[in-house]
Structure formats: structure tokens, C-alpha cells
Coordinates of C-alpha atoms in Angstrom, one line a residue:
X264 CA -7.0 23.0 -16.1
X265 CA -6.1 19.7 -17.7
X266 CA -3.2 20.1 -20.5
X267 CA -2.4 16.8 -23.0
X268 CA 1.0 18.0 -23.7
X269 CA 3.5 20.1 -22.1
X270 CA 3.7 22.3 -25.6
X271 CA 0.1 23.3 -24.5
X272 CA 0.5 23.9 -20.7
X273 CA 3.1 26.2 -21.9
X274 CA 1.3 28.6 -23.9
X275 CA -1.0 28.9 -21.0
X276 CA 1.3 30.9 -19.2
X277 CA 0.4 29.0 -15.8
X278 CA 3.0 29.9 -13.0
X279 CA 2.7 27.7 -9.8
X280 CA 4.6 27.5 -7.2
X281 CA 4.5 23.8 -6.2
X282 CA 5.5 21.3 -8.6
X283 CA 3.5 17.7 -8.1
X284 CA 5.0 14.7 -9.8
X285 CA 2.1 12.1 -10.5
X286 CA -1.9 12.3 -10.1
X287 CA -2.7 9.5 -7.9
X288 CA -4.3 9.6 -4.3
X289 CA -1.7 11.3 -2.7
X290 CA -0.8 13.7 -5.9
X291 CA -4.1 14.4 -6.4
X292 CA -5.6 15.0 -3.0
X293 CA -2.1 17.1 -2.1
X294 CA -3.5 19.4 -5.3
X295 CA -6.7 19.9 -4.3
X296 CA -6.0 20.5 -0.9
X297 CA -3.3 23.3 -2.2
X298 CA -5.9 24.5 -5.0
X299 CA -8.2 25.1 -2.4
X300 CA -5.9 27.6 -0.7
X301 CA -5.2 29.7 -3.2
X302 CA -1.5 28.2 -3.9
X303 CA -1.0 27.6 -7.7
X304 CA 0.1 24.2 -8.2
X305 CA 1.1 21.7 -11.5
X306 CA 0.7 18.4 -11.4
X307 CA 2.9 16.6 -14.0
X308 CA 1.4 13.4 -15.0
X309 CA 3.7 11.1 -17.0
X310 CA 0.8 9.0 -18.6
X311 CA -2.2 9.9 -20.6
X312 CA -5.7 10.3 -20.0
X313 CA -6.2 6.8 -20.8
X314 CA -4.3 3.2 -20.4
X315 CA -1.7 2.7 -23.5
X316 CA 0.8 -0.1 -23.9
X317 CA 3.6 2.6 -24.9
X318 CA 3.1 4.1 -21.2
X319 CA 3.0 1.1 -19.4
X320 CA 6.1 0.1 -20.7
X321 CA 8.1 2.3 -18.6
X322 CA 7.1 0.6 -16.1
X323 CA 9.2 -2.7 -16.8
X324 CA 11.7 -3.9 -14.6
X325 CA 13.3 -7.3 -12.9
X326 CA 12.5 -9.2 -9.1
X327 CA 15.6 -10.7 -7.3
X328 CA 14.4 -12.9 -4.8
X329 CA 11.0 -14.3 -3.8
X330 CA 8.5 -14.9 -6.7
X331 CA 6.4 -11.1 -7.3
X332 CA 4.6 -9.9 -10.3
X333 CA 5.7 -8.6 -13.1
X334 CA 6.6 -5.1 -12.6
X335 CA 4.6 -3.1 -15.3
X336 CA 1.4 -5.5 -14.2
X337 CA 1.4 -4.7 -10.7
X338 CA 0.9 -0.7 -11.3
X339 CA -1.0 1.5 -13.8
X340 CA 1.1 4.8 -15.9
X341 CA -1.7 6.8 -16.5
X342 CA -4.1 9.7 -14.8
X343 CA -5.3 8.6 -11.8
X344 CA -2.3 6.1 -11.1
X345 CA -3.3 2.6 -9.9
X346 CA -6.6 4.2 -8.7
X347 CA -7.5 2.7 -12.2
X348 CA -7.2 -1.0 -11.0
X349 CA -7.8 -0.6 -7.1
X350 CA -10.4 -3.2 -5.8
X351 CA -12.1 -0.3 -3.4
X352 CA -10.9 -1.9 -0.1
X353 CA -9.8 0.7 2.6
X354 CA -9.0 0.4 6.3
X355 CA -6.9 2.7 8.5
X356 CA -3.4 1.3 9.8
X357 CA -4.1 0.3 13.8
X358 CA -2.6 2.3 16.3
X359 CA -0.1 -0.2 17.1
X360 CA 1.5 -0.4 13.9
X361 CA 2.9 2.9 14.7
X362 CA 4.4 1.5 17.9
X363 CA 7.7 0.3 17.7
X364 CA 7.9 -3.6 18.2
X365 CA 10.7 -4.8 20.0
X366 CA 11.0 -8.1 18.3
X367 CA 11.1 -6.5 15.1
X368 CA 13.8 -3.9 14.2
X369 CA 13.5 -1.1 12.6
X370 CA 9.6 -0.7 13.5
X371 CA 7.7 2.2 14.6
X372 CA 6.4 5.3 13.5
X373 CA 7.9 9.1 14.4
X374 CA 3.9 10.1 14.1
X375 CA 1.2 8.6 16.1
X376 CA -2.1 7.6 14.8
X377 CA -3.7 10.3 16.4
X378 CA -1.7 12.3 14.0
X379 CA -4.1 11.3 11.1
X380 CA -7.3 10.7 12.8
X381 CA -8.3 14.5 11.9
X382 CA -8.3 13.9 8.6
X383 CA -10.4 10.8 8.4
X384 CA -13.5 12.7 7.9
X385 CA -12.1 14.3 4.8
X386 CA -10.5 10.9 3.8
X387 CA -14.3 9.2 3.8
X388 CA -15.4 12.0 1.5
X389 CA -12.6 11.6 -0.8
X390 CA -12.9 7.7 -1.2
X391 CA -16.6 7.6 -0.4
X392 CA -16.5 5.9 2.4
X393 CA -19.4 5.3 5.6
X394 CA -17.9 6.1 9.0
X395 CA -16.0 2.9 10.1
X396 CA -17.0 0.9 13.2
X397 CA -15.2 0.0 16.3
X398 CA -13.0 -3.3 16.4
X399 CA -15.1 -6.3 18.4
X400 CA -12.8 -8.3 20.6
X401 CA -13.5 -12.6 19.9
X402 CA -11.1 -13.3 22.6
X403 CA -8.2 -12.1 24.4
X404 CA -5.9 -13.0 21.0
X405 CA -8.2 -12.5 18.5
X406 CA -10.6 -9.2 16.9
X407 CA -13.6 -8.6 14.5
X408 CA -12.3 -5.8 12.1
X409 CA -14.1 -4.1 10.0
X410 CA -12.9 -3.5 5.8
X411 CA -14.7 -1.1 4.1
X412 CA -14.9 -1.7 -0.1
X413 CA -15.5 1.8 -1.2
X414 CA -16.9 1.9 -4.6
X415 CA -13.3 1.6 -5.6
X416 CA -12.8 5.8 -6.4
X417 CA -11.0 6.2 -9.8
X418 CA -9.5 9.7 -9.2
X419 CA -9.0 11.2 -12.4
X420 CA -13.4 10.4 -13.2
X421 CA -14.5 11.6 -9.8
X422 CA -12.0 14.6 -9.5
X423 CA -11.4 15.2 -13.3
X424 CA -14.0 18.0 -13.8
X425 CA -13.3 20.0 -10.8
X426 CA -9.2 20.0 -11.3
X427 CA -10.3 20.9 -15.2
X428 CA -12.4 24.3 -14.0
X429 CA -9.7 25.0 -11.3
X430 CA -7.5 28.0 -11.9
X431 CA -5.1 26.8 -9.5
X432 CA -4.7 23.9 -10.6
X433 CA -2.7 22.8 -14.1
X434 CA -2.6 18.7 -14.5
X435 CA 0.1 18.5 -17.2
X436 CA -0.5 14.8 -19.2
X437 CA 2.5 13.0 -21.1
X438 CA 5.2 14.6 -19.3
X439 CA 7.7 12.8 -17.4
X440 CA 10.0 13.9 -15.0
X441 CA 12.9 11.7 -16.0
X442 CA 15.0 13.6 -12.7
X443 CA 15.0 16.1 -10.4
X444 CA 18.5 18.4 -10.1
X445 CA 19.5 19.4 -6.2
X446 CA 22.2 21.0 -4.8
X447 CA 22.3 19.7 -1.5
X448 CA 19.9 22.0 0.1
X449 CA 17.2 22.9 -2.5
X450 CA 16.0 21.4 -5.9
X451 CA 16.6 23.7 -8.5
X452 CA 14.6 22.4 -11.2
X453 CA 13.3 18.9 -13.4
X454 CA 14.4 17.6 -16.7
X455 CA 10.9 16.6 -18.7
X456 CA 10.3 14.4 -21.1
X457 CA 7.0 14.4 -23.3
X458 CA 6.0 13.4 -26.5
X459 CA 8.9 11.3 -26.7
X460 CA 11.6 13.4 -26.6
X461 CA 13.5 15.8 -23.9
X462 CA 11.4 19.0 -22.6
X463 CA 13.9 21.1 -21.0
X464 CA 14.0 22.0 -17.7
X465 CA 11.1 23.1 -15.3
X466 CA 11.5 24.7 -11.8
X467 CA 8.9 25.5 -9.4
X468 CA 9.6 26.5 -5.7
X469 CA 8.5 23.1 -4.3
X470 CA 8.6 19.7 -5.6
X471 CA 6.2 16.7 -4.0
X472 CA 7.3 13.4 -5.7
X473 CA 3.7 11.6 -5.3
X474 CA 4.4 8.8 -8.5
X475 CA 4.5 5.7 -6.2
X476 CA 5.4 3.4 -4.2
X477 CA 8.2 2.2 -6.4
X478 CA 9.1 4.9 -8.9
X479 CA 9.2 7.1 -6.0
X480 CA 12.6 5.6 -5.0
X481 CA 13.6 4.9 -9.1
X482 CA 13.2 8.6 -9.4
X483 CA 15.0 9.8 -6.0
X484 CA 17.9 7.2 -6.9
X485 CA 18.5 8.6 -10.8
X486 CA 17.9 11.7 -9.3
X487 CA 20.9 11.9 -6.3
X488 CA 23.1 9.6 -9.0
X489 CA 23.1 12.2 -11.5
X490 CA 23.7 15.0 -8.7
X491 CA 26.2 13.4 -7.2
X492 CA 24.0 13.3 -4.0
X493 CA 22.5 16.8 -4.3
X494 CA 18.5 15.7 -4.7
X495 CA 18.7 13.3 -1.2
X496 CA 21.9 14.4 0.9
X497 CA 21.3 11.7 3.5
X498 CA 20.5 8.6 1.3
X499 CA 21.4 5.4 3.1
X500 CA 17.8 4.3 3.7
X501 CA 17.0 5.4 0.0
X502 CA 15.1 2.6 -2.0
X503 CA 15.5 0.2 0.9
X504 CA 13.0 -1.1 3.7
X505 CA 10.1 -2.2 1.0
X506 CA 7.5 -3.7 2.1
X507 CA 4.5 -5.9 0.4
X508 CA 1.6 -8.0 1.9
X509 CA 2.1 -11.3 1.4
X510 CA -1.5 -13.1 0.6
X511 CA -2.2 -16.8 0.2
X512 CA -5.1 -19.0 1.0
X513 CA -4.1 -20.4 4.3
X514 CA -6.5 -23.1 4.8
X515 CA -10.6 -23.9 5.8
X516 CA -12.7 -23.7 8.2
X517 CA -16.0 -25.4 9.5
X518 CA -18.1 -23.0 11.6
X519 CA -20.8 -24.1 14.1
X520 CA -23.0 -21.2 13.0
X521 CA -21.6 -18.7 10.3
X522 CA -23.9 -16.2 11.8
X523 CA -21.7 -15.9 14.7
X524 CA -19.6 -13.0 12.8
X525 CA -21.2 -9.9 11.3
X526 CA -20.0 -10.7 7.7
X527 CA -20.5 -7.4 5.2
X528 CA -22.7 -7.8 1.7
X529 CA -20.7 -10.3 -0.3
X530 CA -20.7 -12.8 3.2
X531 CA -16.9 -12.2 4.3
X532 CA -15.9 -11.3 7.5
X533 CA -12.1 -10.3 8.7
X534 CA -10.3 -11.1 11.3
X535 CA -6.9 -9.8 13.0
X536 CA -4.9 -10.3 16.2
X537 CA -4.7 -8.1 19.1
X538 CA -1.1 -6.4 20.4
X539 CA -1.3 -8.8 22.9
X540 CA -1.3 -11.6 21.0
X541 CA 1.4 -10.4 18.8
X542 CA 3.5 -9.4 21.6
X543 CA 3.3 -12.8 23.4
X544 CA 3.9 -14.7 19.7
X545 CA 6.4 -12.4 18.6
X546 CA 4.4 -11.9 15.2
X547 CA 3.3 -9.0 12.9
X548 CA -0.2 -7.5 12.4
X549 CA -1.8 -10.3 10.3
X550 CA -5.4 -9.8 8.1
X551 CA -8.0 -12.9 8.3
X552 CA -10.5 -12.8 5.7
X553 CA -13.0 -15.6 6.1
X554 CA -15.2 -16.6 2.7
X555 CA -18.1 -18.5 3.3
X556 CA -18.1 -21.9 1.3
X557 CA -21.3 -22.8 -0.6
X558 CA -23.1 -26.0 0.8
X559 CA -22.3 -28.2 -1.5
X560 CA -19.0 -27.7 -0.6
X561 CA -19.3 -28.2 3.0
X562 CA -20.2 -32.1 2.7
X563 CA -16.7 -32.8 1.0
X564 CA -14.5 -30.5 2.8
X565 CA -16.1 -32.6 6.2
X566 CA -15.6 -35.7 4.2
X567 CA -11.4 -35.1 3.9
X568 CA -11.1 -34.0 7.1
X569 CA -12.6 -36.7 8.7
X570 CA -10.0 -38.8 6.9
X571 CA -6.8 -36.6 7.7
X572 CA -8.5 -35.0 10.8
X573 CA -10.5 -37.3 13.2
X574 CA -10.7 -34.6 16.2
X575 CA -12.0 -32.1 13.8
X576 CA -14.4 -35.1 12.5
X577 CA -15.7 -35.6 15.9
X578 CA -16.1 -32.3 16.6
X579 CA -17.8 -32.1 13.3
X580 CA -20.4 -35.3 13.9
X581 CA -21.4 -33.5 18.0
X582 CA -22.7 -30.2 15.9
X583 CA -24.5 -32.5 13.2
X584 CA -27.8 -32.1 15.1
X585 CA -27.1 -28.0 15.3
X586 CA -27.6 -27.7 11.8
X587 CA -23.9 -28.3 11.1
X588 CA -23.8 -27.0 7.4
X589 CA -21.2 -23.7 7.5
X590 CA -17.4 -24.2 5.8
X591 CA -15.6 -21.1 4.9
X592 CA -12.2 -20.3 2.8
X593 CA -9.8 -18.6 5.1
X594 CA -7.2 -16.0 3.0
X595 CA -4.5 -14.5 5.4
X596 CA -2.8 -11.1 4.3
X597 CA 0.3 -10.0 7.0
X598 CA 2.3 -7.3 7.5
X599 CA 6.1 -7.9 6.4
X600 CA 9.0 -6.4 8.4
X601 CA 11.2 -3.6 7.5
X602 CA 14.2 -5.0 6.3
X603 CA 17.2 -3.2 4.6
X604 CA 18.0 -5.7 2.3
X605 CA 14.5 -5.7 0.5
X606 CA 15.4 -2.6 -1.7
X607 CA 14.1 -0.6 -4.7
X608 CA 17.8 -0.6 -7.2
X609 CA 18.7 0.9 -10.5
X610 CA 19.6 -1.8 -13.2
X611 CA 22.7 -1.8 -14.6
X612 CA 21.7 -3.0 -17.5
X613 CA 18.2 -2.2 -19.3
X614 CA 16.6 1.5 -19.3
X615 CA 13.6 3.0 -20.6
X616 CA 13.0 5.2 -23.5
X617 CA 13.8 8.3 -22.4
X618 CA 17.0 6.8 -20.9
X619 CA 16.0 6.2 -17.1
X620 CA 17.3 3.1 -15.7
X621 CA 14.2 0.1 -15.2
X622 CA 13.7 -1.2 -11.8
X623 CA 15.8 -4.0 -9.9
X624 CA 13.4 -5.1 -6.6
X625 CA 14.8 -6.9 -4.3
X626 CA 12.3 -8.8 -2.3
X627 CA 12.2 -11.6 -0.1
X628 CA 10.1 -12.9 2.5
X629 CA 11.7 -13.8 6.1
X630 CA 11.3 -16.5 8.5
X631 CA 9.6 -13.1 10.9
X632 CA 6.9 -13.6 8.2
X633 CA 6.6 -17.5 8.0
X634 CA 6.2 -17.5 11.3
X635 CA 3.5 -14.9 11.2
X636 CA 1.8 -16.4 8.8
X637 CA 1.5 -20.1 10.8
X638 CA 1.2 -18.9 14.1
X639 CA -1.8 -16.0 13.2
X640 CA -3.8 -19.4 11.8
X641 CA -3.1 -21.2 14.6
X642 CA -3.8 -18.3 17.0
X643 CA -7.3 -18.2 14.6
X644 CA -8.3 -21.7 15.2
X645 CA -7.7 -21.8 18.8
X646 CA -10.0 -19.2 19.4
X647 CA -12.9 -20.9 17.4
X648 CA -12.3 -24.4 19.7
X649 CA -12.4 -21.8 23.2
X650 CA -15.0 -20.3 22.0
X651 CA -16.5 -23.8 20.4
X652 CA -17.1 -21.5 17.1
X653 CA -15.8 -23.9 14.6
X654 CA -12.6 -26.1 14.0
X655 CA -9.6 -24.7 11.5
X656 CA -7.5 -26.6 9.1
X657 CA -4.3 -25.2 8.1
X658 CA -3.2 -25.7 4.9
X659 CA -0.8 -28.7 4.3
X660 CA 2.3 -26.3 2.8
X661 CA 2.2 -24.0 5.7
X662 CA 1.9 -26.4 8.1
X663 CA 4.7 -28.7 7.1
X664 CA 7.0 -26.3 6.1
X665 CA 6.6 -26.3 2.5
X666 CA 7.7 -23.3 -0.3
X667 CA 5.2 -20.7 -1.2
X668 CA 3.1 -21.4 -4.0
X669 CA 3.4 -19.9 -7.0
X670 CA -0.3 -19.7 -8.1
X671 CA -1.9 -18.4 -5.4
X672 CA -2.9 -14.3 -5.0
X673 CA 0.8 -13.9 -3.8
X674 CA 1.0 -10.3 -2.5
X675 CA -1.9 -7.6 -2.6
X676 CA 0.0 -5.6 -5.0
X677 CA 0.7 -2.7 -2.3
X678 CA 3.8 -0.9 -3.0
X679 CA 5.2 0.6 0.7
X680 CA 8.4 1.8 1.9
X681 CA 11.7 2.8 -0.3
X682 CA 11.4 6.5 1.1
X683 CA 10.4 5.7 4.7
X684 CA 9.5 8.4 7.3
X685 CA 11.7 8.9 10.5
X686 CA 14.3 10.7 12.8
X687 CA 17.5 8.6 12.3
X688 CA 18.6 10.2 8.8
X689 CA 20.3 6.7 8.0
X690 CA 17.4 4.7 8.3
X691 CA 14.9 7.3 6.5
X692 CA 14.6 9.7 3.9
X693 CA 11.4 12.1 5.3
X694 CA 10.8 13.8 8.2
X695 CA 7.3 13.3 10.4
X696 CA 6.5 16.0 7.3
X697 CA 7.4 14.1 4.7
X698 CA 10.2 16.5 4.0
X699 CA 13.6 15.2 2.4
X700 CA 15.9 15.1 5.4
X701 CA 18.4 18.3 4.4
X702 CA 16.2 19.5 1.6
X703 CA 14.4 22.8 1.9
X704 CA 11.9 22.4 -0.7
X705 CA 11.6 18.7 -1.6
X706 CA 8.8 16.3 -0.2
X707 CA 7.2 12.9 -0.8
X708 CA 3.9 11.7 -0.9
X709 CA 2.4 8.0 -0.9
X710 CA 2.9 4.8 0.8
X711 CA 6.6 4.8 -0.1
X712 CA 6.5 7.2 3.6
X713 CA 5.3 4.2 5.5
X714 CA 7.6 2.8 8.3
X715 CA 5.5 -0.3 8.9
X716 CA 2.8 -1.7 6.6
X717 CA 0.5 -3.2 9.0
X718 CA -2.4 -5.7 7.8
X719 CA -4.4 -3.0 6.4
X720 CA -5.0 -2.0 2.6
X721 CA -2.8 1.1 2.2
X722 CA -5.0 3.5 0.2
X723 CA -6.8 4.5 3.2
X724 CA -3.4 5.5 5.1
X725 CA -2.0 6.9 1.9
X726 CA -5.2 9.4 1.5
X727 CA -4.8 10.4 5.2
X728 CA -1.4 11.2 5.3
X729 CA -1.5 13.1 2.1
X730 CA -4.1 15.4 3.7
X731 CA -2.4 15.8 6.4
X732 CA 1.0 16.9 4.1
X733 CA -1.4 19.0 1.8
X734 CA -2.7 20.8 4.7
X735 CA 1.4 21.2 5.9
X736 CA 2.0 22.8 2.5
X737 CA -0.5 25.0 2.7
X738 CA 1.2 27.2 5.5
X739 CA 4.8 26.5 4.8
X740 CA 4.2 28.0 1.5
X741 CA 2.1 30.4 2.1
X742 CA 4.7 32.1 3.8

């Protein structure tokens, strides 16, 4: 059942006994997964069925630190979440970024990635994905990897029918849950707004807060604020630890033979280190996508280098007679550490319209990352001269040092950490269940979870884990 206002949902008479709050991948697939049990379950979605600019604007807010986008850009209030703008690409996090790195605190996973991997069946059918195929090793350092671009799912059109005909499942539209009310040991109910103005109270006998991977830590900090620590007892690690994937074009390329790599329909091909590597350099999991470079293009990229590069030039003029012809665009997306000080906070200053303070983000890119970013290119283009592949030229503001541009794809616009999963209750806020450390009926859903972000696109991690929770709900309420 799909309701437009909470006044409707009401009359309905619906009584569920899990409370969701948001319909994106993980709120959704959590639903359908409880739905499908038998357990009656409402999903509160604050936006409509459709984009509006009076939604969106809740989503304002500020970024101290390192250039980002703007806030209410970077993520979409309405059903289906930011489903509505995702691009379709999906990996699975590698099984090392659940390994804790010792060069880089605060790393590592209290689940495994065996812990997902029987769920990645359903996850394919949910995203519509092929079965993905085995990482192929370049060299000791370097991997083939394979990204998957899905037909970019938008959940509320390919789910929107089925959760409409389900009686156990009520999607509630325009109704925000401004905060959640805690005692210590249980949340006891929600205050809603909808239709601009205050709903009352609602209470279920479960809460999952699925609204992203900001607004899950804006909501959990208004929330224990105006409890006086009752929604998240143990909230040191609250809002902090978040984590983006910082994306700039790195540089070029001039390959021998371009049909060296398996490249997928649009003639990219990815590219990422093994643990070795990154153990030896001291890095994080980095993402390589190479973009082939029309001809034309080829004869004046060989043309500047041959100026500022005279090895690469004479590498160049020996594959001349082998059909020489091959440049490519090389993009690099790497995984950012966990840091404390990289926080979701509440302003002081500005709040929304139902009287919710707007986000403060705090976000700043180290010298872990810098260093990640150089040495994964240069780790890149020694393995094309060992394996005489090609030669790589590293962009001239990474190379020497230089600030990060300002026009370039900046960050993939993936939202992780702020609610992190763990065992040390001051660095985390879940369990390995995604359960509120000291709370007996709150959870969290979505990339706000992750520990480490890895190289990968999140979506595929986020769908994973939420089937895994769904299935987790499905006996702990049952009971």
C-alpha cells in the first residue's frame, strides 16, 4: 500500500510492527524482505512520489574543509532516495577492505566478506545485475576488475507496484520524521511532520533509520540532543568517521595495443591494486578507470609528450611500426581513511522548516590519500613499462604537488560512514547487526554502517548488507 499523506495512512487502520525511515535501497529492500515474512512494516518516506524543489530543500546544509558539493545536489528527497540519480555502477567491497590495515587506524570490519556473499544472488536480482566475474591479476601489484553498470534500478518504478498490492507493506509519502524519542534502552516513539506542519507522535516496536548516508547521522544527532542521550547511549563515534571517494582525472595513457584489457561495451576498462601492493606502499584500495581516447586524439597527446617526455617519446616512436595508435584517459577513484575529524554536525545556526537543524560536514582529504592517489598511478604505469603495455603520464598537479582542482568530478557523490559498524562502542554506533549499541529496538540501514569505503561504488555493498539485516529482522521480530 502506497499512502500520499499520513492523514490517509491513518484511516487505513495499518498496524506494523517495524517502523522504516526512508525508501531507498536499503529501506526498501529491508521492507520487502520483512513483507515477505509476514511482519507488517511502514515505511515513512519524507519526500513525494516525485522530485520538488520544496523537498529538496531540506536537504541544504554547509562544507568545512575541502571543496564538496552542495549539499541538497549531491542527494535526492523523494521515493526511491538517490536511486533517482544513480549512474547504475555496482561492485562488491573486496575482501580486504574488511581487513584491518595497520597503517591506517581505525580500519577494518567486525564482519567478514563472507558474511555477505550469501546474499549476492538476491542483490543481482534486486539491481539486475549478470553474475560478476573473477578479478585477473596484470602483475604482482596490479588487477583487472570487473564494474558492472546495471541498468541503474530506480526503486520506487521497479518495486512501486508490488509494495502498492502488499498488505504488509504501508509506504507512507510526505512524512518526516523530524526525531526519534529514546530512553536509553528502547525508542518509544517518532515526532512526524507532513504536509507542513507537526503529526504527532508514532510508535512501532522497531525503528530502522534507512534515510542516508548523511541524514542518517543529522537525524541520530537531533535525536540523542533532544533526549539528552536517550536515542544513542554510546555516541562518541556518532556523525564522525565520513568517508567519500575522492575522483579526479589523474592523467593519460598510450597503450601498445588497447586490446590488451577486456574493456566492457562503452570501451572502459578498470583497474585496482592488489593487498600486496597496498601493504608494501602503505596506500588504500584505489579504482583505475581507463577511457579509451579517439584517434584523433592520440597524434597530439604523442605530440606533448614527446616535448615534456622524451622516454615516453621513444618508447612511443619503437611501437610506431605495431600500429601504435591507442591513448586512453585515466580517472582514479580511492578509498579515503576513517578519520574522526571528518564528521556529520548540527549547525548552530540555520534549520529547516520543520525546525531540524541543516547539516555542517566536515570533510577533508589527508596526506594517507594524496599519497594514495600518486603512488596507485605510479604503481599503474610501472606495470604497463614491465609488462611493455603502454607508458603513463601523471598529471602535472599530482605529480608536483599541486591543490586539487576545483573543476574536475571531485568525489563520486557516495555518502559512507557517520554511524559506523563495530565492537569498541566509542568508535561505532551498530553492532555486526546493525543494532544501536545499548538500544533494544533501534537499527540502521545504508552505507552510513560502513567501516571502510574501499574503491568500490557503494550501492552494491549497501543492497547486501541490507539483506542481510532484513533477513536479521525477520527472526528477531518474529519472536
Amino acid at each position: 500500500m502506497i499512502f500520499d499523506s499520513y492523514e490517509a495512512y491513518r484511516a487505513a487502520n495499518f498496524r506494523p510492527k517495524v517502523c522504516i525511515l526512508g525508501s531507498g535501497p536499503a529501506g526498501t529492500t529491508i521492507a520487502r524482505k520483512l513483507g515477505a515474512a509476514g511482519i507488517p512494516v511502514v515505511v515513512l518516506e519524507a519526500g513525494a512520489r516525485d522530485f520538488s524543489d520544496e523537498s529538496q530543500d531540506f536537504y541544504r546544509g554547509t562544507t568545512v574543509g575541502d571543496f564538496y558539493f552542495d549539499l541538497d545536489i549531491t542527494r535526492l528527497r523523494f521515493m526511491g532516495g538517490s536511486t533517482n540519480h544513480w549512474a547504475g555502477w555496482c561492485r562488491v567491497l573486496d575482501k580486504q577492505d574488511f581487513e584491518p590495515k595497520a597503517w591506517a587506524p581505525d580500519t577494518g570490519w567486525p564482519i567478514r566478506r563472507a558474511d555477505i556473499e550469501p546474499y549476492l544472488n538476491e542483490v543481482h536480482d534486486i539491481l539486475d545485475l549478470p553474475d560478476f566475474r573473477p578479478d585477473v591479476p596484470i602483475s604482482d601489484d596490479i588487477r583487472w576488475v570487473q564494474l558492472i553498470k546495471s541498468p541503474a534500478v530506480r526503486f520506487a518504478e521497479k518495486f512501486g507496484d508490488e509494495l502498492d498490492k502488499s498488505g504488509n507493506i504501508a509506504v507512507v509519502l510526505n512524512t518526516y520524521a523530524t526525531e526519534l524519542a529514546g530512553d536509553g534502552k528502547r525508542v518509544t516513539g517518532a515526532r512526524l511532520w507532513s504536509d507542513g506542519q507537526d503529526a504527532g507522535t508514532f510508535n512501532a516496536d522497531y525503528f530502522i533509520v534507512c534515510t542516508g548516508g548523511l541524514e542518517n547521522s543529522r537525524l541520530l544527532l537531533w535525536s540523542n540532543r533532544r533526549s539528552n542521550g536517550g536515542v544513542v547511549p554510546n555516541a562518541a563515534a556518532l556523525g564522525r568517521y565520513w568517508m567519500e571517494h575522492p575522483t579526479f582525472e589523474g592523467g593519460n595513457a598510450i597503450l601498445a595495443d588497447y586490446g590488451a584489457f577486456e574493456v566492457d561495451a562503452v570501451n572502459e576498462a578498470f583497474f585496482s591494486p592488489t593487498l600486496a601492493a597496498m601493504e608494501r606502499l602503505q596506500i588504500m584500495n584505489f579504482g583505475i578507470r581507463l577511457i579509451e581516447t579517439p584517434y584523433p586524439g592520440v597524434k597530439s597527446l604523442i605530440a606533448d609528450l614527446a616535448c615534456t617526455a622524451p622516454n615516453m617519446a621513444e618508447w612511443m616512436s619503437s611501437k610506431l611500426s605495431q600500429n601504435l595508435r591507442c591513448a586512453a584517459q585515466l580517472y582514479v577513484a580511492w578509498e579515503q581513511a576513517p578519520r574522526a575529524s571528518n564528521q556529520i554536525e548540527l549547525s548552530k545556526t540555520d534549520v529547516d522548516h520543520a525546525g531540524v537543524p541543516r547539516i555542517e560536514l566536515h570533510w577533508k582529504k589527508s596526506d594517507l590519500e594524496r599519497r594514495t592517489l600518486l603512488e596507485g598511478l605510479r604503481l599503474f604505469g610501472t606495470t604497463l613499462i614491465e609488462k611493455n603495455l603502454g607508458r603513463v603520464r601523471i598529471a602535472d598537479w599530482i605529480a608536483n604537488g599541486q591543490d586539487y582542482p576545483t573543476n574536475d568530478e571531485t568525489a563520486g557523490h557516495h555518502h559512507m560512514g557517520g554511524t559506523r559498524m563495530g565492537t569498541d562502542v566509542t568508535k561505532s554506533v551498530v553492532d555486526a547487526n546493525c543494532k544501536v549499541h545499548g538500544m533494544d529496538n533501534l537499527y540502521v540501514g545504508g552505507s552510513s554502517v560502513f567501516c571502510t569505503s574501499g574503491q568500490a561504488n557503494p550501492t552494491t555493498t549497501i543492497t547486501a548488507l541490507a539483506c542481510r539485516l532484513g533477513e536479521h529482522l525477520t527472526k528477531v521480530v518474529s519472536v
